[in-house]
Every structure is written in structure tokens, then in C-alpha cells.
Amino acid sequence: MTYETIEVRTEAGKVGIVTLNRPKQLNALNDQLMDELGTALKAFDADPAIGCMIVTGSEKAFAAGADIAAMAKYTYADVYGKDFITRNWETIRSVRKPVIAAVSGFALGGGCELAMMCDFMIAAENAKFGQPEIKIGIIPGAGGTQRLPRAIGKSKAMEMVLTGRMMDAAEAERAGLVSRVVPIDKLMDEALAAALSICEMPGLAVMAAKEAVNRSFEGGLSDGVMFERRVFHSLYGTEDQKEGMDAFLAKRKPAFKNR
Ligand code: CAA
């Protein structure tokens, strides 16, 4: 498969890396890019050799938002009729293996929303996050009004959505939007190290853990706890649970088989 708006590679045969690649537009997200990103992530998800994925951009921009040039002339009939955003922006949510966002530079509008759709973010010191849609007469359209308050709380999220103010990496880490901030030149090394450590874990438990954390993020507490309990129970049907616990008790390294 050849791509025009992203670059795709693997590391150590286990980690799938997608680099957003529309440098002249600061990786603004258009239909072609979102189609290609979805196709690449689904292919990695289906590849048994791959245990984790990373989505990243350039040093200057993870992504500066949805492509304003592409959507400036849209009418209500266009966006509602074509279900603009939902059609190809939600693909990433159906990926079952973990996806890490490695964010350097601007992650604005749809770029911030795309990073939030990933499972966690590692940010470079120059990262800047924001939902500036209000400044161009719209509101976030790819989950920003829902995921940002869940991630950083109502007050900060409301301020950012209403004023379009950007948040730097240090503030994003304090607020819990990103898991860690690292020097720019270490961003990919750190994201790769995290991805490789996930690849060492038993694959079924990794997918189950991702599903359960997302249930907490997206639903109510009692539903989430019940969902977690059932998934927890179900892992006792896997060989890797027996192997993991036997290995711990025998003080040896486990040999997981993803079964
Ligand atoms: N869409 C299309 N083109 C974009 C873009 C975007 N979101 N963001 C930047 N670009 C283009 C600029 O038009 C410019 O192109 P030209 O060189 O052809 O003029 C090029 O990228 C470089 O941008 P700037 O010259 O503006 O660079 P800067 O360093 O001065 O500023 C910036 C960087 C602060 C990110 C600024 O570009 C900016 O504010 N971009 C728009 C951010 C924005 O509003 N994002 C939200 C979009 S709406 C959305 O995302 C809806 C949704 O929820 C899905």
C-alpha cells in the first residue's frame, strides 16, 4: 500500500509507526489523511506481529487541526449529509491494540482531538495543545468537547474551548492530558520504549485492559466497574494468566503466548 499523506514503518518488527506527513499544511487533517491513517492502523491491528502502534507528526506540528481550506466552503447539507468527521475519524477508536500519540509542536483542534483518541500521549517539551475552533466560528467536531473535560476537568476544558487558548506541555502534564513530557530529541525513543514494553505484555490482557480503561473514560462508574469485573474474570480463561502467575511464583520470566 502506498500512502501520500502519511509515512508508515515498523520498529523491531513489533511496533507500527505512522507519521503524519503534510508538512506544508502543518499536518492539517483532510479526508485523504484520515482515510490513510485509518487504513494503516487497521492493517497494523490485524498483523499478529504488531503489539503496539505510535502516531506522530513533525517537530513543528503533530497536527494543526482539520484542514480549514478543505472545509471552509462546506454547507450544513454537506457536513450533515456526508456525516463529516464521523465517517473516517472514528476508525482509530475501533483499533484494539494500544495506540500511543507522540506529540511535538502544535496539536490543535482536530489534532488535539486525534491525540486524545489515542490511548495515551507522550509530549515533547515544545508541544502545544488547544481547541481553537471557536475562533473560526465552529466548535470542536471530533470529540473535543467530550474528551477534553474528561481528561482535564470542566473548568480548564471550558476555558480552552471558549477562548481557544493554547496549553503548553508542562501545563498539559499537570492537568493530566499527557502521561509524560520529554525532551524533543528523546520523544520517539521514549514512545518506542513504552511501546516495546507493552509488546512484552500478554496480548489478550493488553487488549482487555485497553477496553476496560476506555469503558471507564467513556461511560458511568457502576457500568464500568461491572465491565471491568467481567473482563477480569474472563482472563482466567487464558493460558497467559496461568503462565504469568506460575512464573511469578516460580521466580522466572513468563513466556506469554497470547493465548
Ligand atoms: N488547515 C489548513 N491549513 C493550515 C491549518 C489548518 N488547520 N493550520 C495551518 N495551516 C497552513 C497555513 O494556512 C499555512 O499555509 P500557507 O503557508 O500556504 O499560508 C501553513 O499551514 C503554515 O501555517 P502558519 O503560517 O499559520 O504557521 P504559524 O507558525 O504562523 O502558525 C498555527 C501556526 C498557530 C498552528 C496556525 O497555523 C493556526 O492557527 N492554524 C489553525 C489552527 C486551527 O484553527 N485549528 C482548528 C481547525 S478546525 C478543526 O480542527 C475542527 C475539528 O474539530 C475537527
Coordinates of C-alpha atoms and ligand atoms in Angstrom, one line a residue:
M1 CA 0.0 0.0 0.0
T2 CA 1.4 3.4 -0.9
Y3 CA 0.4 6.5 1.1
E4 CA 0.7 10.1 0.2
T5 CA -0.2 11.9 3.4
I6 CA 1.4 9.6 6.0
E7 CA 4.6 7.6 6.3
V8 CA 4.4 4.1 7.7
R9 CA 7.1 1.9 9.2
T10 CA 7.7 -0.7 11.8
E11 CA 10.4 -0.9 14.6
A12 CA 11.8 -4.1 15.9
G13 CA 9.2 -5.9 13.8
K14 CA 6.7 -5.2 16.7
V15 CA 5.8 -1.6 16.8
G16 CA 3.8 0.1 13.9
I17 CA 4.6 3.8 13.5
V18 CA 2.5 6.2 11.5
T19 CA 4.0 9.7 10.8
L20 CA 1.5 12.3 9.6
N21 CA 3.1 13.9 6.6
R22 CA 1.5 17.1 5.2
P23 CA 4.4 19.4 6.3
K24 CA 3.3 22.5 4.2
Q25 CA -0.1 22.5 6.0
L26 CA 1.3 21.6 9.4
N27 CA -0.3 18.2 9.1
A28 CA -3.8 19.6 8.8
L29 CA -6.1 16.7 8.7
N30 CA -8.1 16.2 5.4
D31 CA -10.2 13.3 4.2
Q32 CA -7.3 11.6 2.4
L33 CA -5.1 11.7 5.5
M34 CA -7.8 10.4 7.8
D35 CA -8.6 7.6 5.3
E36 CA -4.9 6.6 5.0
L37 CA -4.4 6.8 8.8
G38 CA -7.4 4.5 9.4
T39 CA -6.2 2.0 6.8
A40 CA -2.7 1.9 8.2
L41 CA -3.8 1.5 11.8
K42 CA -6.3 -1.2 10.9
A43 CA -3.6 -3.1 8.9
F44 CA -1.2 -3.0 12.0
D45 CA -4.1 -4.0 14.2
A46 CA -4.7 -7.1 12.0
D47 CA -1.0 -8.0 11.9
P48 CA -0.2 -10.6 14.6
A49 CA 3.5 -9.5 14.7
I50 CA 2.5 -5.9 15.8
G51 CA 1.8 -5.3 19.6
C52 CA 1.5 -1.6 19.7
M53 CA 1.3 1.5 17.5
I54 CA 2.6 5.1 17.6
V55 CA 1.1 8.0 15.8
T56 CA 3.3 11.1 15.5
G57 CA 3.8 14.2 13.4
S58 CA 6.7 16.6 12.7
E59 CA 8.8 18.5 15.2
K60 CA 6.7 21.7 14.5
A61 CA 3.3 20.1 14.4
F62 CA 1.6 16.9 15.4
A63 CA -1.4 18.3 13.5
A64 CA -2.8 21.9 13.4
G65 CA -6.4 20.7 13.1
A66 CA -8.9 19.7 10.5
D67 CA -8.0 21.2 7.1
I68 CA -9.6 24.6 7.1
A69 CA -9.1 25.1 3.4
A70 CA -10.9 21.9 2.6
M71 CA -13.9 22.7 4.9
A72 CA -14.3 26.4 4.5
K73 CA -16.9 26.2 1.8
Y74 CA -19.0 23.4 3.3
T75 CA -22.6 24.0 3.9
Y76 CA -24.8 22.4 6.6
A77 CA -26.1 20.0 4.0
D78 CA -22.5 19.0 3.0
V79 CA -21.4 18.2 6.6
Y80 CA -24.6 16.6 7.8
G81 CA -25.2 14.8 4.5
K82 CA -21.7 13.3 4.3
D83 CA -21.5 12.8 8.1
F84 CA -18.3 14.9 8.0
I85 CA -15.8 13.7 10.7
T86 CA -17.7 10.6 11.8
R87 CA -17.1 8.7 8.6
N88 CA -13.3 8.3 8.8
W89 CA -12.3 10.0 12.0
E90 CA -13.7 7.3 14.2
T91 CA -11.7 4.4 12.7
I92 CA -9.0 4.8 15.2
R93 CA -11.5 4.0 18.0
S94 CA -12.1 0.5 16.6
V95 CA -8.3 -0.3 16.8
R96 CA -8.0 -2.9 19.6
K97 CA -4.2 -2.8 20.2
P98 CA -2.8 0.3 22.0
V99 CA -2.0 3.4 20.1
I100 CA 0.4 6.0 21.6
A101 CA 0.4 9.6 20.4
A102 CA 3.9 11.0 20.4
V103 CA 3.2 14.8 20.2
S104 CA 5.7 17.5 19.3
G105 CA 4.7 21.1 18.4
F106 CA 1.0 22.0 17.7
A107 CA -1.8 19.7 18.5
L108 CA -4.7 21.9 17.8
G109 CA -8.4 21.4 17.0
G110 CA -8.8 18.1 15.3
G111 CA -5.0 17.5 16.0
C112 CA -5.7 17.6 19.8
E113 CA -8.8 15.5 19.3
L114 CA -6.8 12.9 17.3
A115 CA -4.2 12.8 20.0
M116 CA -7.0 12.3 22.6
M117 CA -8.4 9.4 20.6
C118 CA -5.1 7.6 21.1
D119 CA -4.7 5.6 24.3
F120 CA -2.1 7.9 25.9
M121 CA 0.1 10.8 24.9
I122 CA 3.8 11.4 25.4
A123 CA 4.6 15.0 24.7
A124 CA 7.8 16.8 23.7
E125 CA 8.7 20.0 25.7
N126 CA 7.5 22.1 22.8
A127 CA 4.1 20.6 22.5
K128 CA 1.1 23.0 22.4
F129 CA -2.5 21.8 22.8
G130 CA -5.7 23.7 22.1
Q131 CA -9.2 23.7 20.8
P132 CA -9.2 27.0 18.8
E133 CA -12.3 26.2 16.7
I134 CA -14.3 28.9 18.4
K135 CA -12.0 31.5 16.7
I136 CA -13.2 30.3 13.2
G137 CA -16.9 30.1 14.1
I138 CA -17.3 26.5 14.9
I139 CA -16.8 24.2 17.9
P140 CA -14.7 21.0 18.2
G141 CA -16.2 18.4 16.0
A142 CA -14.2 15.3 16.7
G143 CA -14.9 14.7 20.3
G144 CA -13.0 17.6 21.9
T145 CA -15.9 18.9 23.9
Q146 CA -16.4 15.4 25.4
R147 CA -12.8 14.0 25.8
L148 CA -11.1 17.3 27.0
P149 CA -13.3 17.8 30.1
R150 CA -13.0 14.1 31.0
A151 CA -9.2 14.4 30.6
I152 CA -8.5 17.7 32.4
G153 CA -11.7 18.7 34.2
K154 CA -14.6 21.0 33.3
S155 CA -13.1 24.4 34.2
K156 CA -9.9 24.2 32.2
A157 CA -11.6 22.5 29.3
M158 CA -14.4 25.1 29.2
E159 CA -11.8 27.9 29.3
M160 CA -9.8 26.3 26.4
V161 CA -12.9 25.6 24.3
L162 CA -14.4 29.1 24.9
T163 CA -11.3 31.1 24.4
G164 CA -9.2 29.0 22.1
R165 CA -6.2 29.4 24.5
M166 CA -3.3 27.0 24.0
M167 CA -1.8 25.0 26.8
D168 CA 1.9 24.2 26.8
A169 CA 3.4 20.8 27.6
A170 CA 4.1 21.5 31.2
E171 CA 0.5 22.6 31.9
A172 CA -0.8 19.6 29.9
E173 CA 1.2 17.2 32.1
R174 CA 0.0 18.9 35.3
A175 CA -3.6 18.7 34.0
G176 CA -3.3 15.0 33.2
L177 CA -3.7 15.4 29.4
V178 CA -0.4 13.8 28.7
S179 CA 1.3 11.0 30.6
R180 CA 4.8 12.4 30.4
V181 CA 6.8 15.3 28.9
V182 CA 10.3 14.5 27.5
P183 CA 13.0 16.5 25.6
I184 CA 12.2 16.9 21.9
D185 CA 15.1 14.8 20.8
K186 CA 14.0 11.9 23.1
L187 CA 10.4 11.9 22.0
M188 CA 10.5 8.9 19.6
D189 CA 12.9 6.9 21.8
E190 CA 10.6 7.3 24.8
A191 CA 7.5 6.5 22.8
L192 CA 9.2 3.5 21.3
A193 CA 10.4 2.2 24.7
A194 CA 6.9 2.5 26.1
A195 CA 5.5 0.6 23.0
L196 CA 8.2 -2.1 23.3
S197 CA 7.4 -2.6 27.0
I198 CA 3.7 -3.0 26.0
C199 CA 4.7 -5.6 23.4
E200 CA 6.3 -7.7 26.1
M201 CA 2.9 -8.0 27.9
P202 CA 0.4 -10.7 27.2
G203 CA -1.6 -9.5 24.2
L204 CA -5.1 -10.6 25.3
A205 CA -4.7 -8.9 28.7
V206 CA -3.4 -5.7 26.9
M207 CA -6.5 -5.5 24.7
A208 CA -8.7 -6.3 27.7
A209 CA -7.0 -3.6 29.8
K210 CA -7.4 -1.0 27.0
E211 CA -11.1 -1.9 26.6
A212 CA -11.7 -1.6 30.3
V213 CA -9.9 1.7 30.8
N214 CA -11.9 3.1 27.8
R215 CA -15.1 1.9 29.4
S216 CA -14.2 4.0 32.4
F217 CA -13.4 7.0 30.3
E218 CA -16.5 6.8 28.2
G219 CA -19.2 5.5 30.5
G220 CA -20.6 5.6 34.0
L221 CA -18.9 4.2 37.2
S222 CA -21.1 1.3 38.1
D223 CA -21.3 0.1 34.5
G224 CA -17.5 0.5 34.2
V225 CA -16.8 -1.4 37.4
M226 CA -19.1 -4.3 36.3
F227 CA -17.5 -4.3 32.8
E228 CA -14.0 -4.4 34.4
R229 CA -15.0 -7.3 36.7
R230 CA -16.3 -9.4 33.8
V231 CA -13.2 -8.8 31.7
F232 CA -11.1 -9.6 34.7
H233 CA -12.9 -12.9 35.2
S234 CA -12.6 -13.8 31.5
L235 CA -8.8 -13.5 31.6
Y236 CA -8.8 -16.6 33.9
G237 CA -9.8 -18.5 30.7
T238 CA -6.4 -17.7 29.1
E239 CA -3.2 -19.6 29.2
D240 CA -1.2 -16.4 29.8
Q241 CA -2.9 -15.9 33.2
K242 CA -1.7 -19.3 34.3
E243 CA 1.7 -18.7 32.9
G244 CA 2.0 -15.2 34.4
M245 CA 1.1 -16.3 37.9
D246 CA 3.1 -19.6 37.7
A247 CA 6.1 -17.7 36.5
F248 CA 5.8 -15.1 39.3
L249 CA 5.6 -17.9 42.0
A250 CA 8.5 -19.8 40.4
K251 CA 10.5 -16.5 40.2
R252 CA 11.1 -17.0 36.5
K253 CA 10.4 -14.8 33.4
P254 CA 7.0 -15.6 31.9
A255 CA 6.7 -17.0 28.3
F256 CA 3.5 -15.4 27.1
K257 CA 1.8 -16.9 24.0
N258 CA -1.1 -14.6 23.6
R259 CA -3.5 -17.5 24.2
Ligands
CAA1 N1 -5.9 23.8 8.0 C1 -5.4 24.2 6.8 N2 -4.1 24.8 6.7 C2 -3.5 25.0 7.8 C3 -4.0 24.7 9.1 C4 -5.3 24.1 9.1 N3 -5.9 23.7 10.3 N4 -3.1 25.1 10.0 C5 -2.1 25.7 9.4 N5 -2.3 25.6 8.1 C6 -1.4 26.1 7.0 C7 -1.4 27.6 6.9 O1 -2.6 28.1 6.2 C8 -0.1 27.9 6.3 O2 -0.3 27.7 4.9 P1 0.4 28.7 3.8 O3 1.9 28.5 4.1 O4 0.0 28.1 2.5 O5 -0.1 30.0 4.1 C9 0.8 26.8 6.8 O6 -0.1 25.8 7.3 C10 1.7 27.3 8.0 O7 0.8 27.9 8.9 P2 1.1 29.4 9.6 O8 1.8 30.2 8.6 O9 -0.2 29.9 10.1 O10 2.1 29.0 10.7 P3 2.4 29.7 12.1 O11 3.6 29.0 12.7 O12 2.4 31.2 11.9 O13 1.0 29.4 13.0 C11 -0.7 27.9 13.9 C12 0.8 28.0 13.4 C13 -0.8 28.6 15.2 C14 -0.9 26.4 14.1 C15 -1.6 28.4 12.8 O14 -1.3 27.9 11.6 C16 -3.1 28.2 13.1 O15 -3.7 28.8 14.0 N6 -3.7 27.2 12.4 C17 -5.1 26.8 12.6 C18 -5.4 26.1 13.9 C19 -6.9 25.8 13.9 O16 -7.7 26.7 13.9 N7 -7.2 24.5 14.0 C20 -8.6 24.1 14.2 C21 -9.1 23.7 12.8 S1 -10.8 23.3 12.9 C22 -10.9 21.8 13.4 O17 -10.0 21.1 13.7 C23 -12.4 21.2 13.5 C24 -12.4 19.9 14.3 O18 -12.7 19.9 15.5 C25 -12.3 18.7 13.6

